[in-house]
Coordinates of C-alpha atoms in Angstrom, one line a residue:
M9 CA -7.8 -110.9 106.3
K10 CA -9.8 -107.6 106.7
N11 CA -6.3 -106.0 107.9
I12 CA -4.6 -107.1 104.6
F13 CA -7.6 -105.9 102.8
Y14 CA -7.7 -102.3 104.3
L15 CA -3.6 -102.2 103.8
V16 CA -4.2 -102.9 99.8
I17 CA -6.9 -100.0 100.0
L18 CA -4.4 -97.8 101.8
I19 CA -2.0 -98.4 99.0
F20 CA -4.5 -97.9 95.9
L21 CA -5.6 -94.6 97.9
Y22 CA -1.7 -93.0 98.5
S23 CA -0.6 -94.5 95.1
G24 CA -3.5 -92.6 92.8
I25 CA -5.1 -95.5 91.7
I26 CA -8.2 -95.0 93.8
P27 CA -8.9 -91.4 94.0
Q28 CA -9.1 -89.5 97.5
S29 CA -12.8 -88.6 97.0
S30 CA -15.6 -88.5 99.5
I31 CA -16.3 -91.9 98.6
A32 CA -13.0 -93.3 98.9
S33 CA -12.6 -91.4 102.5
A34 CA -16.2 -93.0 103.5
I35 CA -14.6 -96.6 102.5
L36 CA -11.8 -96.0 105.1
E37 CA -14.2 -94.8 107.7
N38 CA -16.7 -97.3 107.2
P39 CA -15.3 -100.5 105.3
T40 CA -18.0 -102.9 106.2
S41 CA -20.8 -101.2 104.4
Y42 CA -18.9 -100.0 101.0
L43 CA -16.5 -103.0 100.6
T44 CA -18.9 -105.8 100.6
S45 CA -18.0 -106.9 97.1
P46 CA -15.7 -106.3 94.4
A47 CA -18.3 -104.7 92.1
T48 CA -19.2 -102.0 94.9
L49 CA -15.2 -101.3 94.9
V50 CA -14.9 -100.7 90.9
K51 CA -17.8 -98.6 91.0
L52 CA -16.4 -96.4 93.7
T53 CA -13.0 -95.9 92.3
A54 CA -14.5 -94.5 88.8
D55 CA -14.2 -90.8 88.3
Q56 CA -15.7 -88.6 86.0
P57 CA -13.2 -87.0 83.2
N58 CA -11.8 -83.6 83.5
I59 CA -11.7 -81.1 80.2
D60 CA -9.0 -78.5 80.6
T61 CA -9.8 -75.6 78.4
S62 CA -6.8 -73.5 79.5
K63 CA -5.2 -73.8 75.9
L64 CA -8.3 -73.8 73.6
V65 CA -7.6 -72.0 70.1
V66 CA -10.8 -71.2 68.0
T67 CA -9.8 -70.6 64.5
Q68 CA -12.6 -69.0 62.5
P69 CA -13.1 -69.9 58.7
T70 CA -11.9 -67.1 56.6
C71 CA -11.6 -67.0 52.6
N72 CA -11.1 -70.5 51.4
K73 CA -9.8 -71.8 54.5
S74 CA -12.3 -73.8 57.0
G75 CA -12.6 -73.5 60.8
I76 CA -10.3 -75.2 63.5
I77 CA -11.0 -76.0 67.2
K78 CA -7.8 -77.4 69.0
G79 CA -5.9 -77.2 72.2
L80 CA -8.6 -79.0 74.7
T81 CA -7.2 -81.9 76.9
A82 CA -8.8 -84.2 78.9
S83 CA -7.8 -86.3 81.9
T84 CA -9.0 -88.8 84.5
T85 CA -7.6 -90.2 87.7
A86 CA -9.1 -93.8 86.7
P87 CA -6.9 -95.9 85.0
E88 CA -8.9 -95.9 82.0
Q89 CA -8.6 -94.3 78.2
L90 CA -10.4 -91.5 77.2
Q91 CA -12.7 -91.4 74.1
Y92 CA -13.2 -88.4 72.0
S93 CA -16.5 -87.3 70.0
W94 CA -17.2 -84.0 68.5
K95 CA -20.6 -83.4 67.1
D96 CA -22.6 -80.3 65.6
E97 CA -26.1 -79.4 66.9
N98 CA -27.9 -81.8 64.8
G99 CA -25.7 -84.6 66.3
K100 CA -23.5 -85.4 63.5
E101 CA -20.2 -86.6 64.4
F102 CA -17.3 -84.9 63.1
G103 CA -14.2 -86.0 64.5
T104 CA -12.9 -88.4 67.4
N105 CA -9.8 -86.5 68.3
P106 CA -9.3 -83.7 70.6
D107 CA -8.5 -81.3 67.7
I108 CA -10.8 -80.9 64.8
W109 CA -10.1 -79.1 61.2
D110 CA -12.2 -78.3 58.2
L111 CA -15.2 -77.0 60.0
L112 CA -18.1 -75.5 58.4
P113 CA -20.3 -72.9 60.2
G114 CA -22.3 -74.3 63.1
K115 CA -21.9 -75.2 66.8
Y116 CA -19.9 -78.1 67.9
I117 CA -20.0 -80.0 71.3
L118 CA -17.1 -82.1 72.5
T119 CA -17.8 -85.5 74.7
V120 CA -15.1 -87.3 76.6
T121 CA -16.2 -91.0 77.5
G122 CA -13.7 -93.0 80.0
S123 CA -13.3 -96.4 78.2
A124 CA -13.9 -98.6 81.3
S125 CA -16.3 -96.2 83.5
G126 CA -18.5 -95.2 80.8
R127 CA -18.7 -91.6 82.6
T128 CA -18.7 -88.7 80.3
A129 CA -17.9 -85.2 80.4
T130 CA -18.8 -82.5 77.9
Y131 CA -17.7 -79.0 76.6
G132 CA -19.4 -76.4 74.3
P133 CA -20.9 -75.6 72.2
V134 CA -17.9 -74.1 70.4
T135 CA -19.2 -71.9 67.6
I136 CA -17.7 -71.6 64.3
L137 CA -19.0 -68.5 62.1
N138 CA -20.2 -68.2 58.8
F139 CA -17.3 -68.1 56.1
T140 CA -16.2 -64.6 55.0
G141 CA -15.2 -65.9 51.6
T142 CA -16.6 -67.9 48.5
Y143 CA -17.1 -71.7 49.4
I144 CA -18.3 -74.4 46.5
D145 CA -20.3 -77.4 47.7
Q146 CA -20.0 -80.1 44.7
S147 CA -21.0 -82.9 46.9
E148 CA -24.5 -82.8 45.2
A149 CA -23.2 -82.4 41.7
I150 CA -25.2 -84.2 38.8
V151 CA -23.0 -85.1 35.7
T152 CA -25.1 -86.3 32.6
P153 CA -23.1 -88.1 30.3
T154 CA -23.4 -86.9 26.5
D155 CA -24.2 -89.0 23.5
C156 CA -21.1 -90.1 21.0
G157 CA -20.1 -87.3 19.0
K158 CA -22.8 -85.0 20.5
T159 CA -22.8 -81.9 22.8
V160 CA -25.5 -82.8 25.3
G161 CA -23.4 -83.5 28.5
S162 CA -23.9 -81.3 31.4
I163 CA -22.8 -80.8 35.0
T164 CA -25.6 -79.3 37.6
G165 CA -26.2 -79.3 41.4
I166 CA -23.4 -77.4 42.5
T167 CA -23.8 -74.5 44.9
A168 CA -21.4 -71.5 46.2
S169 CA -21.7 -69.5 49.4
G170 CA -20.2 -66.2 49.9
K171 CA -20.7 -62.8 50.0
G172 CA -22.4 -60.5 47.2
T173 CA -22.5 -61.5 43.4
F174 CA -21.2 -64.8 42.4
R175 CA -19.4 -64.9 39.0
Y176 CA -18.8 -68.3 37.4
S177 CA -16.4 -69.4 34.6
W178 CA -16.4 -73.2 33.3
K179 CA -13.1 -74.2 31.7
N180 CA -12.4 -77.3 29.6
A181 CA -9.2 -79.3 29.5
A182 CA -7.7 -76.8 26.9
D183 CA -8.2 -74.1 29.7
I184 CA -11.0 -72.5 27.5
E185 CA -13.9 -70.9 29.1
V186 CA -17.3 -72.5 27.7
A187 CA -19.9 -71.1 30.1
T188 CA -20.5 -68.6 32.6
T189 CA -23.4 -70.0 34.7
V190 CA -23.7 -72.1 37.5
D191 CA -25.1 -75.0 35.5
L192 CA -22.8 -76.3 32.6
T193 CA -25.0 -77.8 29.9
N194 CA -24.7 -78.6 26.3
Q195 CA -21.0 -80.0 26.4
P196 CA -19.1 -82.8 24.5
A197 CA -17.3 -85.4 26.7
G198 CA -14.1 -84.2 28.6
L199 CA -12.9 -82.7 31.8
Y200 CA -14.2 -79.3 33.3
T201 CA -13.5 -77.0 36.0
L202 CA -15.7 -74.3 37.8
Q203 CA -14.0 -71.3 39.0
V204 CA -16.2 -69.2 41.4
T205 CA -15.7 -65.7 42.6
D206 CA -17.9 -63.2 44.9
D207 CA -17.4 -59.6 46.1
T208 CA -14.8 -60.5 48.7
D209 CA -10.9 -60.0 48.3
C210 CA -10.3 -63.8 48.9
G211 CA -10.0 -64.4 45.3
P212 CA -11.3 -67.3 43.1
V213 CA -12.2 -70.8 44.4
Y214 CA -12.5 -74.0 42.1
T215 CA -14.1 -77.2 41.9
S216 CA -12.0 -80.4 41.2
A217 CA -12.0 -81.6 37.7
I218 CA -15.4 -83.2 36.7
Q219 CA -15.5 -85.5 33.7
I220 CA -18.4 -85.7 31.4
G221 CA -18.4 -89.2 30.0
E222 CA -19.8 -90.3 26.4
L223 CA -22.6 -93.0 25.9
N224 CA -22.2 -95.6 22.9
G225 CA -18.4 -94.3 22.5
I226 CA -15.3 -95.8 21.3
T227 CA -11.9 -96.7 23.3
I228 CA -8.7 -97.7 21.7
S229 CA -6.0 -99.6 23.6
D230 CA -2.5 -100.2 22.3
S231 CA -1.1 -101.4 25.5
E232 CA -0.7 -104.9 23.6
R233 CA 0.2 -103.8 20.2
L234 CA 3.0 -105.5 18.2
I235 CA 4.7 -103.8 15.4
T236 CA 6.6 -106.2 12.8
K237 CA 9.2 -104.6 10.9
A238 CA 9.0 -105.2 7.2
T239 CA 11.9 -107.3 6.1
C240 CA 14.6 -107.2 3.2
Q241 CA 12.6 -105.7 0.2
Y242 CA 9.3 -107.0 1.1
N243 CA 6.1 -105.1 2.3
D244 CA 5.4 -107.4 5.2
G245 CA 5.3 -105.3 8.2
S246 CA 2.2 -105.3 10.4
I247 CA 0.5 -103.7 13.4
T248 CA -1.3 -106.1 15.5
G249 CA -2.9 -106.4 18.9
I250 CA -4.8 -103.2 19.2
K251 CA -8.0 -103.4 21.2
T252 CA -11.2 -101.6 20.7
T253 CA -14.6 -101.5 22.4
G254 CA -17.6 -100.1 20.9
A255 CA -16.3 -100.3 17.3
S256 CA -17.7 -102.0 14.4
S257 CA -15.7 -100.8 11.6
Y258 CA -12.0 -100.1 10.9
K259 CA -10.0 -98.1 8.4
W260 CA -6.0 -98.0 8.4
Y261 CA -4.4 -94.8 6.7
N262 CA -0.9 -94.0 5.9
S263 CA 0.1 -90.9 7.2
N264 CA 1.4 -89.6 4.0
S265 CA -1.8 -90.5 2.2
A266 CA -4.7 -89.3 4.6
T267 CA -7.2 -90.0 1.7
T268 CA -6.3 -93.9 0.8
V269 CA -7.5 -96.7 2.9
V270 CA -4.8 -99.4 3.2
S271 CA -6.8 -102.0 5.4
T272 CA -10.1 -102.2 6.9
Q273 CA -9.3 -104.8 9.6
V274 CA -8.5 -104.0 12.8
D275 CA -5.0 -105.9 12.2
L276 CA -3.0 -104.2 9.8
K277 CA -0.9 -106.7 7.8
N278 CA 1.4 -106.9 4.7
A279 CA 2.3 -103.2 5.0
A280 CA 5.2 -101.3 3.6
T281 CA 7.5 -99.1 5.7
G282 CA 6.0 -95.9 6.7
S283 CA 3.6 -94.2 9.5
Y284 CA 0.1 -95.4 10.0
Y285 CA -2.9 -94.6 12.2
L286 CA -6.3 -96.5 12.8
V287 CA -9.8 -94.8 12.5
A288 CA -12.6 -97.1 14.5
S289 CA -16.2 -96.2 14.1
N290 CA -19.6 -97.4 14.9
A291 CA -23.1 -97.1 13.8
N292 CA -23.7 -94.4 16.3
G293 CA -21.7 -92.1 14.2
C294 CA -18.7 -92.3 16.9
T295 CA -15.3 -92.0 15.4
V296 CA -12.1 -92.3 17.3
Q297 CA -8.5 -92.1 15.8
S298 CA -5.3 -93.8 17.4
A299 CA -1.9 -92.9 17.8
T300 CA 0.6 -92.7 14.8
Y301 CA 2.7 -96.1 14.6
I302 CA 5.7 -96.3 12.3
I303 CA 6.8 -99.7 10.6
D304 CA 10.6 -99.6 10.0
R305 CA 12.4 -101.8 7.7
E306 CA 14.2 -104.6 9.6
A307 CA 17.3 -103.7 11.0
P308 CA 20.3 -105.0 9.2
A309 CA 22.6 -107.6 10.1
D310 CA 24.8 -106.7 12.9
L311 CA 27.8 -104.9 11.1
G312 CA 29.9 -104.5 14.1
G313 CA 29.2 -100.9 14.8
I314 CA 29.3 -97.8 12.3
A315 CA 31.8 -94.7 12.8
K316 CA 30.5 -91.6 10.9
I317 CA 32.2 -88.3 9.7
V318 CA 29.5 -85.8 8.6
K319 CA 30.4 -82.5 6.8
N320 CA 27.5 -80.0 6.9
A321 CA 26.9 -77.9 3.5
S322 CA 28.5 -74.6 3.7
C323 CA 29.3 -71.5 1.5
D324 CA 26.0 -71.9 -0.2
L325 CA 27.3 -74.7 -2.2
N326 CA 26.2 -78.3 -2.1
N327 CA 29.3 -79.6 -0.5
G328 CA 27.9 -81.5 2.3
S329 CA 29.7 -85.0 2.7
I330 CA 28.9 -88.4 4.8
E331 CA 31.4 -91.0 5.4
I332 CA 30.4 -94.4 7.2
T333 CA 33.1 -96.7 8.2
L334 CA 32.1 -100.3 9.7
Q335 CA 34.2 -100.5 12.8
N336 CA 33.9 -104.4 13.3
P337 CA 32.9 -105.6 10.0
P338 CA 31.4 -109.0 9.7
A339 CA 33.3 -111.8 7.7
V340 CA 31.1 -111.1 4.4
L341 CA 31.1 -107.5 3.4
P342 CA 28.0 -105.7 2.1
K343 CA 27.7 -106.1 -1.8
S344 CA 26.6 -102.3 -2.1
Y345 CA 25.6 -99.0 -0.5
R346 CA 22.6 -97.3 -1.4
W347 CA 22.1 -93.6 -0.3
V348 CA 18.3 -92.4 -0.6
T349 CA 16.7 -89.1 0.6
K350 CA 14.9 -89.4 3.6
A351 CA 11.9 -87.3 2.4
D352 CA 11.2 -89.1 -0.7
Q353 CA 13.3 -92.0 -0.7
Q354 CA 14.7 -90.8 -4.1
T355 CA 18.3 -92.5 -4.8
V356 CA 21.0 -90.3 -4.5
A357 CA 23.8 -92.5 -5.4
T358 CA 24.9 -96.1 -4.8
T359 CA 28.5 -97.2 -4.2
P360 CA 30.1 -100.4 -4.6
G361 CA 30.4 -102.8 -1.8
N362 CA 33.1 -105.2 -0.1
T363 CA 34.4 -102.4 1.7
I364 CA 34.3 -101.4 5.1
S365 CA 33.5 -97.7 4.1
S366 CA 31.1 -95.6 2.0
K367 CA 31.3 -91.9 1.2
L368 CA 28.7 -89.7 -0.2
T369 CA 30.0 -86.3 -1.2
D370 CA 28.2 -83.1 -3.0
L371 CA 25.3 -82.9 -0.8
D372 CA 22.7 -80.5 0.0
A373 CA 21.2 -80.3 3.3
G374 CA 18.8 -82.5 4.5
A375 CA 18.4 -86.2 5.9
Y376 CA 19.5 -89.2 4.4
D377 CA 19.0 -92.9 4.7
V378 CA 21.6 -95.6 4.0
Y379 CA 20.7 -99.0 3.1
T380 CA 23.1 -102.0 2.3
A381 CA 22.4 -105.1 0.1
D382 CA 24.0 -108.5 1.2
Q383 CA 25.5 -110.8 -1.6
S384 CA 21.9 -112.0 -2.5
G385 CA 20.8 -108.3 -3.1
C386 CA 18.6 -108.4 -0.2
E387 CA 18.7 -104.8 1.2
S388 CA 18.5 -103.5 4.9
F389 CA 18.1 -100.0 6.2
L390 CA 21.6 -99.3 8.0
A391 CA 21.2 -95.7 9.4
E392 CA 19.9 -92.3 9.0
Y393 CA 22.2 -89.3 8.9
F394 CA 21.3 -85.7 8.5
I395 CA 23.2 -82.9 6.8
S396 CA 22.9 -79.3 8.0
R397 CA 23.5 -75.9 6.4
I398 CA 25.8 -73.7 7.9
P399 CA 24.5 -70.1 7.5
A400 CA 26.2 -68.5 4.4
L401 CA 28.9 -65.9 4.6
S402 CA 27.0 -62.7 3.8
V403 CA 28.9 -59.5 3.1
N404 CA 27.0 -55.9 2.2
S405 CA 28.5 -53.0 0.8
N406 CA 25.3 -51.4 0.4
S407 CA 26.2 -48.9 2.8
V408 CA 29.9 -48.6 2.2
A409 CA 31.3 -44.9 2.3
V410 CA 34.8 -44.5 0.7
T411 CA 36.6 -41.3 1.6
D412 CA 38.9 -40.4 -0.8
D413 CA 42.6 -39.3 0.2
A414 CA 43.8 -35.4 0.0
C415 CA 47.0 -34.6 -0.9
M416 CA 48.3 -38.2 -0.5
N417 CA 48.1 -37.6 3.3
S418 CA 46.6 -41.3 4.1
T419 CA 43.4 -39.8 4.9
G420 CA 41.5 -42.3 2.9
S421 CA 39.1 -44.7 4.3
I422 CA 36.9 -47.6 3.4
K423 CA 34.0 -47.9 6.2
G424 CA 30.4 -49.2 6.5
I425 CA 30.9 -52.9 5.0
Q426 CA 28.7 -55.5 7.0
A427 CA 29.4 -58.9 7.4
T428 CA 27.5 -61.8 9.0
G429 CA 28.4 -65.5 8.8
S430 CA 29.9 -68.5 11.1
A431 CA 31.9 -66.7 14.1
P432 CA 34.5 -65.8 14.2
L433 CA 35.0 -63.9 11.0
T434 CA 38.6 -62.7 9.8
Y435 CA 39.3 -60.0 7.5
T436 CA 42.3 -59.2 5.6
W437 CA 43.0 -55.9 3.7
T438 CA 45.5 -55.8 0.9
D439 CA 47.2 -53.0 -1.2
E440 CA 48.0 -53.3 -4.7
D441 CA 51.0 -54.9 -4.0
G442 CA 49.5 -58.0 -2.1
T443 CA 50.9 -56.5 1.0
I444 CA 48.4 -57.0 4.1
I445 CA 47.6 -53.5 5.5
G446 CA 44.6 -54.2 7.9
N447 CA 42.6 -56.9 9.6
T448 CA 39.3 -54.8 10.8
L449 CA 36.3 -54.5 9.0
D450 CA 36.9 -50.6 8.4
L451 CA 40.2 -49.5 6.7
T452 CA 41.5 -46.0 7.7
N453 CA 44.4 -43.9 7.0
V454 CA 45.5 -45.0 3.7
K455 CA 46.9 -43.4 0.4
A456 CA 45.0 -43.3 -2.8
G457 CA 44.9 -47.0 -4.4
T458 CA 43.1 -49.7 -4.9
Y459 CA 42.3 -52.0 -1.9
K460 CA 40.9 -55.6 -1.5
I461 CA 39.0 -57.2 1.4
I462 CA 38.8 -60.8 1.8
V463 CA 36.3 -62.1 4.4
T464 CA 36.6 -65.4 5.9
D465 CA 34.0 -67.2 8.0
A466 CA 34.9 -70.2 10.7
V467 CA 34.5 -73.0 7.9
G468 CA 36.5 -71.3 5.3
C469 CA 34.0 -69.6 3.4
T470 CA 35.2 -66.5 1.5
Q471 CA 34.1 -63.3 -0.1
T472 CA 36.2 -60.7 -1.7
L473 CA 35.5 -57.1 -2.4
T474 CA 37.7 -54.4 -4.4
Y475 CA 37.4 -50.6 -3.7
T476 CA 39.2 -47.9 -5.2
V477 CA 40.7 -44.7 -3.1
K478 CA 41.2 -41.7 -5.2
N479 CA 43.2 -38.7 -4.5
T480 CA 42.1 -35.0 -4.5
S481 CA 43.9 -32.0 -4.5
I482 CA 43.0 -29.0 -2.4
I483 CA 43.8 -25.2 -2.7
I484 CA 46.1 -23.8 -0.3
N485 CA 46.4 -20.4 0.5
A486 CA 49.7 -18.9 0.9
P487 CA 50.9 -18.1 4.4
T488 CA 50.8 -14.5 5.6
T489 CA 54.1 -12.9 6.0
R490 CA 55.7 -9.4 6.5
T491 CA 58.7 -7.4 6.1
I492 CA 61.7 -8.1 8.6
Q493 CA 63.6 -4.9 9.5
L494 CA 67.0 -5.1 11.3
C495 CA 68.8 -2.4 12.5
A496 CA 72.0 -4.1 11.7
P497 CA 73.4 -7.2 10.0
G498 CA 72.7 -10.5 12.1
D499 CA 70.2 -13.4 12.6
A500 CA 66.5 -12.5 11.4
F501 CA 63.4 -14.8 12.4
V502 CA 61.1 -15.4 9.5
S503 CA 57.7 -16.3 10.8
V504 CA 54.2 -17.0 9.4
P505 CA 51.2 -17.8 11.7
A506 CA 51.1 -21.9 12.0
E507 CA 47.8 -23.5 11.4
L508 CA 46.9 -27.1 12.4
G509 CA 47.3 -29.4 9.7
F510 CA 49.8 -27.8 7.7
K511 CA 53.6 -27.7 7.5
Y512 CA 55.7 -25.0 6.0
R513 CA 59.0 -24.7 3.7
L514 CA 61.4 -21.8 3.2
Y515 CA 62.9 -21.3 0.0
E516 CA 66.3 -19.7 -1.1
T517 CA 64.5 -18.3 -4.4
A518 CA 60.9 -18.5 -5.7
N519 CA 61.9 -21.0 -8.3
D520 CA 63.8 -23.4 -5.9
L521 CA 62.4 -26.9 -5.9
S522 CA 64.2 -27.9 -2.8
P523 CA 63.3 -26.0 0.3
L524 CA 66.2 -24.7 2.7
M525 CA 64.0 -25.7 5.8
D526 CA 60.8 -27.6 6.5
N527 CA 58.9 -27.8 9.8
A528 CA 55.3 -27.3 11.4
T529 CA 56.1 -24.1 13.4
G530 CA 56.3 -21.6 10.4
K531 CA 59.5 -20.2 12.1
F532 CA 62.8 -20.0 10.4
Q533 CA 66.1 -18.4 11.6
V534 CA 68.4 -17.1 8.8
R535 CA 71.6 -14.9 8.8
A536 CA 71.0 -11.8 7.2
L537 CA 73.9 -9.7 6.3
Q538 CA 72.4 -7.3 4.1
S539 CA 68.8 -6.6 2.7
R540 CA 67.4 -9.6 0.7
S541 CA 64.4 -11.6 0.6
Y542 CA 63.4 -15.3 1.2
Y543 CA 60.2 -17.4 0.0
V544 CA 58.0 -19.4 2.2
S545 CA 55.1 -21.9 1.2
K546 CA 52.2 -24.0 3.3
Y547 CA 51.7 -27.4 2.2
S548 CA 49.8 -30.4 3.5
G549 CA 51.0 -33.6 2.1
N550 CA 51.7 -33.3 -1.9
C551 CA 49.4 -30.1 -2.0
E552 CA 51.7 -26.7 -1.8
S553 CA 50.6 -23.0 -1.7
P554 CA 52.2 -20.5 -3.9
K555 CA 55.6 -19.2 -2.5
V556 CA 55.4 -15.7 -0.8
E557 CA 58.1 -13.2 -0.5
V558 CA 59.6 -12.2 2.9
K559 CA 61.7 -9.1 2.9
I560 CA 64.7 -8.6 5.3
E561 CA 65.5 -5.1 5.3
V562 CA 69.0 -4.4 7.5
G563 CA 69.8 -0.8 8.7
V564 CA 70.0 1.4 11.4
G565 CA 66.5 3.0 12.3
A566 CA 64.7 0.7 10.5
L567 CA 62.2 -0.1 13.2
S568 CA 59.0 1.7 12.6
L569 CA 57.3 2.7 16.0
A570 CA 53.7 3.5 16.8
N571 CA 53.8 6.8 19.0
A572 CA 50.5 6.2 20.6
F573 CA 48.0 3.1 21.5
S574 CA 44.6 3.1 23.2
P575 CA 44.3 0.1 25.9
N576 CA 40.5 0.6 26.2
G577 CA 40.0 -3.2 25.9
D578 CA 38.1 -3.2 22.5
G579 CA 40.6 -5.4 20.9
I580 CA 42.1 -2.9 18.6
N581 CA 45.6 -1.3 19.6
D582 CA 45.2 -2.2 23.1
T583 CA 48.9 -2.9 23.5
W584 CA 52.0 -1.0 22.1
Q585 CA 53.3 -3.1 19.5
I586 CA 57.0 -3.1 18.5
P587 CA 57.5 -4.5 15.0
N588 CA 60.4 -7.2 14.8
I589 CA 61.4 -6.8 18.3
Q590 CA 61.6 -10.6 18.2
N591 CA 64.7 -10.7 16.4
Y592 CA 66.3 -8.9 19.7
P593 CA 65.6 -11.2 22.4
K594 CA 68.1 -9.4 24.5
S595 CA 66.5 -5.9 24.0
L596 CA 65.6 -3.7 27.0
V597 CA 62.7 -1.6 26.7
R598 CA 61.6 1.1 29.2
I599 CA 58.9 3.4 29.6
F600 CA 58.8 6.5 31.7
G601 CA 56.2 9.0 32.9
R602 CA 56.8 12.7 32.8
A603 CA 58.2 13.1 36.0
G604 CA 60.9 10.4 35.1
N605 CA 59.2 7.4 37.1
M606 CA 59.6 4.3 35.2
V607 CA 56.2 2.3 34.5
F608 CA 57.7 -0.6 32.3
N609 CA 60.7 -2.5 32.1
S610 CA 61.0 -5.5 30.0
T611 CA 64.0 -7.7 28.6
G612 CA 63.2 -9.1 25.3
Y613 CA 59.5 -7.6 25.4
G614 CA 57.8 -11.0 25.5
V615 CA 54.8 -9.6 27.2
P616 CA 53.8 -6.1 25.3
F617 CA 52.9 -2.9 27.4
D618 CA 49.6 -2.5 27.9
G619 CA 49.1 0.8 29.8
T620 CA 49.1 -0.6 33.1
Y621 CA 51.7 -0.3 36.0
N622 CA 51.4 -3.1 38.9
G623 CA 47.9 -4.2 37.4
N624 CA 46.6 -0.5 37.5
P625 CA 45.9 1.5 34.3
L626 CA 48.1 4.4 33.8
P627 CA 46.2 7.7 33.2
A628 CA 46.0 8.7 29.6
G629 CA 48.9 11.1 28.7
I630 CA 52.5 11.5 27.3
Y631 CA 55.0 8.9 28.3
Y632 CA 58.8 8.4 27.0
Y633 CA 60.2 5.0 25.9
V634 CA 64.2 3.9 25.6
I635 CA 64.8 1.0 23.7
N636 CA 68.3 -0.8 23.7
L637 CA 68.6 -3.4 21.3
N638 CA 71.7 -4.3 22.8
S639 CA 73.0 -5.7 19.1
G640 CA 75.1 -2.9 18.1
C641 CA 72.1 -0.8 17.4
S642 CA 71.7 2.7 19.0
A643 CA 69.4 3.2 21.2
L644 CA 66.0 4.2 20.4
S645 CA 63.9 7.0 22.3
G646 CA 61.1 8.7 21.7
S647 CA 57.4 9.8 23.2
L648 CA 54.4 7.4 23.8
T649 CA 50.9 8.8 24.2
I650 CA 48.0 6.7 26.0
M651 CA 44.8 7.6 24.8
R652 CA 41.7 6.6 26.8

């Protein structure tokens, strides 16, 4: 038997059930001394819990965050559960788990106890430092209710800790500040919240919402209210089932007439359609008003559904309409339909019945009710409809600028019209013949005349405006001309300086009405067999300058050449000009120095001689020219002086 017992002990030792401590070793060395009873065995197998601090994390409180101790673990070799208890230095327990949160400043000790052995191990104290931010303690708050209808309620006993100067702000349920002291006094019933800030950067802290109650108050409960609609044409509606406490008198009012009491009972009976509210009061001067309740007219008999077509009022007219149609009409149709305004219940129209539809037209914007009457004349509310007003089309011409045409050049315009209305807006411009000439708000590039714009909005409203563009004439200066000299009969080029925006006409005589040629360049080629004159004018649209004479002189030696020029860059006489040389595009112009060296050579003389050779200025002095017109004229030669 002893051998079996020893074997069991060995198995327990090596399996960890019994710790291999010095006591367990003694059991093996002297089993007769230690294994005399089961109680002795149990006592020797118990072991003290071991607390592991390797992962301990202590989070100190900061601002509005409390302290935390976590990461401690405990173990034991005995087969038992461990129990944890955190207590502060005053012995107050703060937690029964290895980790604890929401710690105030203080010192905390952990005790771990084996559930079977009762053996313990402790760790600590762990110090949680004082807060660096603001802390509110409302655990000792004292709330004093107010009397009914008075402002004598208070909230006291709240304390704050933190740094520096404290600032207090009490706010009611409407978020309105009512006090700036730590104690709130002289307040009516309601919910209040305290905000506290100090000299730290942690920001404000708040209490929870605190209710100041009301003594001798009145409560109204409408959870069991019953609203009975008025029937047919009778004022037999009612509002019942409302419960009150603390009230001794009652007054019902119609919302449309707040000065007239319609009943003094808690239940409202025999009431017409409308909105009502109850005012309950007592001898203490308390008064409470209920919500507003609406008594409608009893719904009409099932008419099988209603289809409606609503057309809103537009164009600043009372042209709205409502058409209703019974979709699944009953066997007996309504005798009549009555339309009333929602606001004042004034009858707008009564239309015959015994049909499945009724239409009301020429309506202003607003809400309308329709009632049906059965064959006995009992009227029932059918439906409510709304007519909106579409914003009117507005066309403003206060800033319109009409620019007249000039010389019938189609330079007239009408700009600056402003239009607002239901988008999209469309614009139609027409001329005096009714021809459409534009579809934008501004009309441009038109001749003199009368023009009409029609502005149309998305719902078809239109406005029409008419404008007149006049024609203005301008005085056009005659073009500048000069005499053309030809050394022999041939083609001559009549040329005047061209100006942007003008055209030019060449006439045979000064009295001709029809021109020989017409262009915008001011250049005309004519055949001159003998000396004669042509006439040139400048015009724009139907405005024309006077005709000016252009003489063409035909003859040998007719060219008048300058014998000197001064290329000094002053813009005057800087190049050697050869009048009418353009009439001889094949002419050859050469200039020589005194030594016979050629310093200029040009065919057609497109670029006049400027007194340079290869880009370098020639010295002042006398040079010689030879001009071969290559048109049957004799070559011209002579001297040319460069002056500098």
